[in-house]
Coordinates of C-alpha atoms and ligand atoms in Angstrom, one line a residue:
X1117 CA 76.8 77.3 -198.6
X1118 CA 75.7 77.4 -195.1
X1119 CA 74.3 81.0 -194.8
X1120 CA 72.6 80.8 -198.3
X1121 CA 71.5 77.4 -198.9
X1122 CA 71.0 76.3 -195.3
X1123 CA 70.5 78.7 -192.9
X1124 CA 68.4 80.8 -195.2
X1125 CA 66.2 78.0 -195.8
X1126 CA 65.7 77.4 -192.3
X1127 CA 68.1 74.9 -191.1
X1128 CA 68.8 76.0 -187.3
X1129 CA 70.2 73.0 -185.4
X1130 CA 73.6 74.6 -184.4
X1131 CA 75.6 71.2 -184.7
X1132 CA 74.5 70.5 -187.7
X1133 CA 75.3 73.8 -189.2
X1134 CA 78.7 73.6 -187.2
X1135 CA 79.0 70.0 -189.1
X1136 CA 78.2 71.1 -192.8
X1137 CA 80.6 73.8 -192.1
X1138 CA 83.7 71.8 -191.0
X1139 CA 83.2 68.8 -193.4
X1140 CA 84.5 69.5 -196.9
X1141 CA 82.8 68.7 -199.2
X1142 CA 85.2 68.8 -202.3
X1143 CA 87.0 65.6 -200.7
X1144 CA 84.0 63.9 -200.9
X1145 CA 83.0 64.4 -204.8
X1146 CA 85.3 63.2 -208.4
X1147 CA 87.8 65.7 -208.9
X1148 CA 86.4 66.3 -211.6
X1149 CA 83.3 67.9 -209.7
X1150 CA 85.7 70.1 -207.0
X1151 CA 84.6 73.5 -208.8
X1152 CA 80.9 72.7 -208.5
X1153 CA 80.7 71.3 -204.5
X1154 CA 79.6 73.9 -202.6
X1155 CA 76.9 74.6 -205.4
X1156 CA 73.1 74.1 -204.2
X1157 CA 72.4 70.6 -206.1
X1158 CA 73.7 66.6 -206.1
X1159 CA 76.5 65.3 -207.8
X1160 CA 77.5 62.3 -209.3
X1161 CA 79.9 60.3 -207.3
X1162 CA 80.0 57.5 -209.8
X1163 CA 78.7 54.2 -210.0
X1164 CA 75.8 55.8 -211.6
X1165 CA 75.0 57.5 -207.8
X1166 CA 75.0 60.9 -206.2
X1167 CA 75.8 62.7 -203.2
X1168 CA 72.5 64.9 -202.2
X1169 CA 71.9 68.5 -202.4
X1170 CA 73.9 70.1 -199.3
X1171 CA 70.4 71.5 -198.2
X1172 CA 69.1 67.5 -198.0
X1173 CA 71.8 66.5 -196.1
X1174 CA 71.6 69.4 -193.4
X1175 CA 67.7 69.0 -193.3
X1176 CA 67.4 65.3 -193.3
X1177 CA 70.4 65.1 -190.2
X1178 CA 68.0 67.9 -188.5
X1179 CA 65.4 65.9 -188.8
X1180 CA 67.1 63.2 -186.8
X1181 CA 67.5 65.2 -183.7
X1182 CA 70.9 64.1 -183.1
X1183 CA 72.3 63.8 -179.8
X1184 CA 75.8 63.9 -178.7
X1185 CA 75.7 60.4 -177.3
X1186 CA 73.4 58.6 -180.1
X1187 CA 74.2 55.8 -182.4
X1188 CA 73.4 56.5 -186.2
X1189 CA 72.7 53.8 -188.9
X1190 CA 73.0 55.2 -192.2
X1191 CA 72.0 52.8 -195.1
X1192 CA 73.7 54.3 -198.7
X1193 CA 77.3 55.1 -197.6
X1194 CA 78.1 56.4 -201.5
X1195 CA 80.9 59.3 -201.1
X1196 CA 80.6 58.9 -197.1
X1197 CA 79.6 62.5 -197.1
X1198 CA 76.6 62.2 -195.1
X1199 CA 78.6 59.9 -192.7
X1200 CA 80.8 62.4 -191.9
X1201 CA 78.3 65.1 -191.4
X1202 CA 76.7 62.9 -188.9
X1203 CA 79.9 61.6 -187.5
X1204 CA 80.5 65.4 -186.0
X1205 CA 77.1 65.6 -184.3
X1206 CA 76.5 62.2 -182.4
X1207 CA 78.9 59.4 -181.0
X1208 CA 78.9 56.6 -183.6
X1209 CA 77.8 56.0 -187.4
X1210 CA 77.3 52.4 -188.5
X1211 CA 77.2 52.9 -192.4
X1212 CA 76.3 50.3 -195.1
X1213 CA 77.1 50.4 -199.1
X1214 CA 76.0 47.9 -201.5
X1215 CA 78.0 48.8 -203.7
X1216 CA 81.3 47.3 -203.4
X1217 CA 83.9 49.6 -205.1
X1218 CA 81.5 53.1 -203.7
X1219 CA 82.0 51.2 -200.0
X1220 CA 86.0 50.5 -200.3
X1221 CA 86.4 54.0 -201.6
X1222 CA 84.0 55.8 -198.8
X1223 CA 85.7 54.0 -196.2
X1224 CA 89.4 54.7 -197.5
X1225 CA 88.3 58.3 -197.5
X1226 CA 86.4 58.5 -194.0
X1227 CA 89.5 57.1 -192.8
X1228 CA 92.2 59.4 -194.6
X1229 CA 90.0 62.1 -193.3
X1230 CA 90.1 60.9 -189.8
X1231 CA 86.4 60.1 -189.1
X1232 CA 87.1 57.4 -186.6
X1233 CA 83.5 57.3 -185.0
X1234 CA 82.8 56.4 -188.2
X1235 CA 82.2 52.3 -188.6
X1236 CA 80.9 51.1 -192.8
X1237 CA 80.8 48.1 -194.1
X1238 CA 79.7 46.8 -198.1
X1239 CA 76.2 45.0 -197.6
X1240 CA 72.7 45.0 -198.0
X1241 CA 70.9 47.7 -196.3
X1242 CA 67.9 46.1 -196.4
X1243 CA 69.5 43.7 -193.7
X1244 CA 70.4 46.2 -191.2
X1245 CA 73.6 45.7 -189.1
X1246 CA 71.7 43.8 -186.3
X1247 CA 74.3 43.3 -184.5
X1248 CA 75.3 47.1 -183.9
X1249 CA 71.3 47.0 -182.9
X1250 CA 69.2 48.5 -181.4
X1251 CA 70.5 52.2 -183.3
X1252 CA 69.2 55.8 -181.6
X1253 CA 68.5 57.0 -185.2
X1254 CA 68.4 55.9 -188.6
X1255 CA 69.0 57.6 -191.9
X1256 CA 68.3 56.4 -195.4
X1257 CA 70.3 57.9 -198.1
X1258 CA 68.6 55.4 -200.9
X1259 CA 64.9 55.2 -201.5
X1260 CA 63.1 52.1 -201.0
X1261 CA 59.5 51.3 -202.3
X1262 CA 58.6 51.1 -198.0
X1263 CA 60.5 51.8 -195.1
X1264 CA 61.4 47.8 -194.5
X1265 CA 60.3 46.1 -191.5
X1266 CA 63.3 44.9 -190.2
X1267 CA 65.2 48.4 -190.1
X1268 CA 62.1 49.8 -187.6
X1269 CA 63.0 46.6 -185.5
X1270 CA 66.1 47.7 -184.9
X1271 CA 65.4 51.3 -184.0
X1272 CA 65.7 51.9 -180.2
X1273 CA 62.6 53.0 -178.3
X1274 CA 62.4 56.5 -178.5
X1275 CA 64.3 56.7 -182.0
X1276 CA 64.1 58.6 -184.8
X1277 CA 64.2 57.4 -188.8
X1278 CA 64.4 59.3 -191.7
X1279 CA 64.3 58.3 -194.9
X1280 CA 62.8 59.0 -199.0
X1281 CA 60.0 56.4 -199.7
X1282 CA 58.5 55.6 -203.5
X1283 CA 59.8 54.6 -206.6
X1284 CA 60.9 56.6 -209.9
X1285 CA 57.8 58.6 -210.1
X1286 CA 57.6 60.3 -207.3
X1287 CA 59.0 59.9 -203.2
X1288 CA 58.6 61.7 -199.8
X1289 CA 60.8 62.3 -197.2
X1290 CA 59.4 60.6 -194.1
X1291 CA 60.1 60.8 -190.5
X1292 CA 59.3 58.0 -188.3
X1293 CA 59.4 58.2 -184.4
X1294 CA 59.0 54.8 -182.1
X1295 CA 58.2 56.2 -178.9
X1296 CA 59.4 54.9 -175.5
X1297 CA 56.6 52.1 -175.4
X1298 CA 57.1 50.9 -178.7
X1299 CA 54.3 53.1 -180.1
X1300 CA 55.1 54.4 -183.8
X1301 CA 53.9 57.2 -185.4
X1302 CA 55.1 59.0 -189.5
X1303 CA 54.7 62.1 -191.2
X1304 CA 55.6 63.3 -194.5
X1305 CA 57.9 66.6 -195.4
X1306 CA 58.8 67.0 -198.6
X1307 CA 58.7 65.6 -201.9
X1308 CA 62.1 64.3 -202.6
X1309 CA 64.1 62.4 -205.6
X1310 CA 66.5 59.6 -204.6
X1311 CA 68.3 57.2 -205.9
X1312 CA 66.4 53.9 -205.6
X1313 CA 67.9 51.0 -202.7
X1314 CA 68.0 48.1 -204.9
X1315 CA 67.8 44.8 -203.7
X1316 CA 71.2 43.1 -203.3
X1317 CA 71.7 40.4 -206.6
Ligands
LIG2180 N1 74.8 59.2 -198.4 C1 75.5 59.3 -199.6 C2 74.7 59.4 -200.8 C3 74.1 58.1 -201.2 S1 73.4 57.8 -202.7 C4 76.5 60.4 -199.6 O1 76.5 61.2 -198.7 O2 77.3 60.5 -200.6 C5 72.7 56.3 -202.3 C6 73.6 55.1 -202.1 O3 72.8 54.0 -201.6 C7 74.3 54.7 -203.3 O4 75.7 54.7 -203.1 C8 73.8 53.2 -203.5 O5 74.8 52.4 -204.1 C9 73.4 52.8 -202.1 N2 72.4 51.7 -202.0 C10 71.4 51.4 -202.9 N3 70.7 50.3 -202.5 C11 71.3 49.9 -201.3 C12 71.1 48.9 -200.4 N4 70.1 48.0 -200.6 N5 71.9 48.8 -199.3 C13 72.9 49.6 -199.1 N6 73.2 50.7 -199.9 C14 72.4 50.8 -201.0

């Protein structure tokens, strides 16, 4: 998975090719889906979810630069995969699951697994977790229509967020980057398919 699907399309960031090489992936999907985890696409997780592509998940925590001593937010905890990927490059993930049942079970897992840097909680992403704030870098794992407001106020000056934006019909993966005054500025990389974040009922 690493050489062909990663490092073959590019991926270079040493940690997070160290990461997506320890973290395994087969705990993380049904059993049902064991035989097919290390195969280049998502899989359901249930819940009507899915855990992304392995290539996603190495390019998006690329994307966020991260840094031995940063603190992630991750909204869209689903198998805790990407959670744990993260949780072996930086210091702390703060990770948030609307989804009741997908939450208990991600954070049952993380902990069986012994990802203790590793802090989730069932809520609405669209909230934050403002009082883990400000956050060195955030990652979106569940596509909202636009980046919401009150998740750039709680990324630290000089942070980095990454997240799909759009609907159904068609989404980008976008970078945003609040420099040290305050100053933000976004760019587009890929055209990308997410699940959508849904409003909390
Ligand atoms: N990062 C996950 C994949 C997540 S799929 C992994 O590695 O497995 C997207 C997840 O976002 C789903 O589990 C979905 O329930 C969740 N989600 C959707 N809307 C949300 C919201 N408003 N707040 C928090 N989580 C949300």
């Amino acid at each position: 998975m690493v050489t062909e699907q990663l490092q073959a399309r590019g991926i270079s960031d040493q940690r997070v090719l160290a990461a997506m090489n320890k973290v395994p992936r087969e705990e993380f999907v049904p059993p049902d889906s064991r035989a097919a985890s290390y195969a280049d696409g998502p899989l359901p997780i249930g819940q009507g979810q899915t855990i992304s592509q392995p290539y996603i998940v190495a390019l998006m925590t690329e994307l966020l630069q991260p840094r031995k001593a940063d603190r992630v937010l991750e909204i869209g905890t689903g198998s805790g995969y990407q959670a744990a990927v993260l949780s072996l490059c930086v210091k702390d993930v703060y990770s948030i699951e609307l989804e009741p049942e997908l939450a208990k079970e991600a954070a049952g897992r993380l902990r069986e697994l012994g990802y203790a840097n590793v802090n989730s909680k069932q809520g609405d992403g669209y909230a934050g977790w403002p009082e883990r704030a400000p956050f060195d870098k955030i990652i979106l794992t569940a596509a909202p229509p636009e980046i919401p407001t009150k998740l750039i106020d709680q990324l630290a000056p000089g942070g980095i967020l990454v997240a799909p934006e759009g609907d159904r019909i068609g989404q980008d993966l976008v970078v945003i980057t609040k420099d040290r005054n305050g100053k933000m500025s976004r760019r587009s990389v890929i055209p990308v398919m997410f699940v959508p974040m849904r409003k909390a009922a």
